[in-house]
Structure formats: structure tokens, C-alpha cells
Tab-separated table of C-alpha atoms in Angstrom:
chain	number	residue	atom	x	y	z
A	1	GLU	CA	76.615	130.529	207.392
A	2	ILE	CA	80.065	130.518	205.812
A	3	ILE	CA	79.735	126.819	205.056
A	4	PHE	CA	76.580	127.471	202.999
A	5	GLN	CA	78.512	129.785	200.694
A	6	HIS	CA	81.007	127.120	199.694
A	7	MET	CA	78.922	123.993	200.172
A	8	GLY	CA	78.713	123.158	196.459
A	9	SER	CA	82.483	123.282	196.154
A	10	TYR	CA	82.914	121.090	199.215
A	11	PHE	CA	80.507	118.480	197.901
A	12	VAL	CA	82.306	118.310	194.547
A	13	ALA	CA	85.813	118.310	196.039
A	14	LEU	CA	84.950	115.678	198.627
A	15	GLY	CA	82.337	113.851	196.570
A	16	TYR	CA	84.589	112.305	193.940
A	17	PRO	CA	87.026	110.751	196.422
A	18	ALA	CA	84.108	109.658	198.602
A	19	LEU	CA	82.393	108.019	195.633
A	20	SER	CA	85.579	106.140	194.799
A	21	LEU	CA	85.833	104.922	198.385
A	22	ILE	CA	82.146	103.945	198.470
A	23	GLY	CA	82.556	102.087	195.176
A	24	TYR	CA	85.586	100.231	196.509
A	25	LEU	CA	83.889	99.233	199.784
A	26	THR	CA	80.439	98.401	198.365
A	27	PRO	CA	79.937	95.044	196.633
A	28	ASN	CA	76.760	95.897	194.708
A	29	TRP	CA	75.912	98.870	192.475
A	30	ARG	CA	72.445	99.114	194.068
A	31	TYR	CA	74.018	99.937	197.431
A	32	ILE	CA	76.168	102.609	195.808
A	33	PHE	CA	73.023	104.133	194.310
A	34	MET	CA	71.231	104.138	197.685
A	35	ILE	CA	74.192	105.650	199.549
A	36	THR	CA	74.715	108.417	197.012
A	37	SER	CA	70.960	109.143	196.937
A	38	VAL	CA	70.942	109.694	200.696
A	39	ILE	CA	73.925	112.048	200.383
A	40	GLN	CA	72.128	113.994	197.627
A	41	VAL	CA	68.969	114.340	199.727
A	42	LEU	CA	71.054	115.712	202.614
A	43	PHE	CA	72.664	118.214	200.241
A	44	GLN	CA	69.243	119.388	199.039
A	45	VAL	CA	68.099	119.878	202.651
A	46	PHE	CA	71.198	121.979	203.371
A	47	LEU	CA	70.503	124.106	200.268
A	48	PHE	CA	66.923	124.673	201.392
A	49	PHE	CA	68.081	126.218	204.665
A	50	GLY	CA	70.988	128.202	203.187
A	51	PRO	CA	70.768	131.898	202.320
A	52	ASP	CA	69.469	132.983	198.932
A	53	SER	CA	71.961	134.140	196.344
A	54	PRO	CA	72.188	137.907	195.789
A	55	VAL	CA	71.708	137.364	192.037
A	56	TYR	CA	68.460	135.504	192.718
A	57	LEU	CA	67.266	138.174	195.139
A	58	VAL	CA	67.898	140.926	192.569
A	59	SER	CA	66.052	138.923	189.899
A	60	VAL	CA	62.935	138.769	192.111
A	61	GLY	CA	63.189	142.433	193.076
A	62	LYS	CA	64.581	142.092	196.619
A	63	CYS	CA	67.545	144.406	196.042
A	64	GLN	CA	67.867	145.598	199.657
A	65	LYS	CA	68.106	142.022	200.936
A	66	ALA	CA	70.789	141.321	198.288
A	67	LYS	CA	72.806	144.290	199.542
A	68	GLU	CA	72.491	143.042	203.138
A	69	ILE	CA	73.804	139.598	202.166
A	70	LEU	CA	76.706	141.114	200.213
A	71	GLN	CA	77.552	143.302	203.225
A	72	ASP	CA	77.436	140.253	205.551
A	73	TRP	CA	79.725	138.272	203.247
A	74	ALA	CA	82.188	141.144	203.095
A	75	GLU	CA	82.236	141.404	206.906
A	76	GLN	CA	82.767	137.648	207.264
A	77	ALA	CA	85.653	137.834	204.798
A	78	GLY	CA	87.180	140.723	206.734
A	79	VAL	CA	86.797	143.157	203.838
A	80	GLU	CA	85.602	146.716	204.339
A	81	VAL	CA	82.945	147.525	201.735
A	82	ASP	CA	80.580	150.492	201.701
A	83	LEU	CA	77.445	149.601	199.751
A	84	GLU	CA	75.431	152.613	200.916
A	85	GLY	CA	76.028	154.544	197.692
A	86	VAL	CA	75.615	151.499	195.449
A	87	LYS	CA	72.309	151.164	193.647
A	88	ILE	CA	71.374	147.599	192.800
A	89	THR	CA	68.442	147.307	190.436
A	90	ARG	CA	66.704	144.557	188.592
A	91	GLU	CA	66.684	146.598	185.374
A	92	GLY	CA	70.477	146.668	185.291
A	93	ARG	CA	70.604	142.868	185.364
A	94	GLU	CA	67.968	142.582	182.626
A	95	ASN	CA	69.912	144.999	180.386
A	96	GLU	CA	73.103	143.044	181.006
A	97	ILE	CA	71.422	139.797	179.957
A	98	ARG	CA	69.791	141.435	176.933
A	99	ASN	CA	73.096	142.929	175.737
A	100	LYS	CA	75.061	139.678	175.912
A	101	MET	CA	75.936	138.282	172.527
A	102	SER	CA	75.454	134.645	171.728
A	103	LEU	CA	78.403	132.485	170.717
A	104	ILE	CA	77.315	132.632	167.068
A	105	GLU	CA	77.162	136.451	167.168
A	106	GLN	CA	80.664	136.593	168.661
A	107	ILE	CA	82.070	134.305	165.952
A	108	ARG	CA	80.461	136.361	163.176
A	109	GLN	CA	82.210	139.523	164.346
């Protein structure tokens, strides 16, 4: 499960060198396209089976599940976190989004 949390970073960090190597070893651009398409499909399959993000879970109203995932991540990282007293609500996220200023509003101030 740990690998799912950092999978996007791994694919970016390893993807650019891998693409360079594939480009060097492959004589035709069509083969490069096919190889990278297969890698992308595998990545999408891995994402399908990975855990949902806590931000997504809160946005769909599954706040308890989000707390469970946060607690699991903290345990896996070896950090002691007590989320029993923490109230995670969807309304808090909506207010946060509503109160964010756009770039134009920030420049005008």
C-alpha cells in the first residue's frame, strides 16, 4: 500500500530516464508510442486498485473513511497521531475553496 502513495512520483522520476533509454534503443517513433502506451495503461490499472485520496473521500462525504486512511498512513510512517478529536467535514473544505482568492484578486490587493 505504501507504493500506491508515491506511485505518481516514481513514474515521473523513473519515466524520463526510461523514455530516454527507450528512445535510444527503439528505431521507430511508432514503437516508442506503443511502448509508452502500454506503460500508461499499466499505471492506470495500478491507480484503479490504489486507495482513494482523503481529499476525494471528504469531497464525497466519506469523512470517516478519510480519517481511517490518514491514521493508516501515519502508522506506516511511524508517526503517532490521534485523530479521535479531529472533526473532518465536507463543509470546511467547501468554505476553504470559496474563500480562496484568485490570482487577479491577489494582485489587486
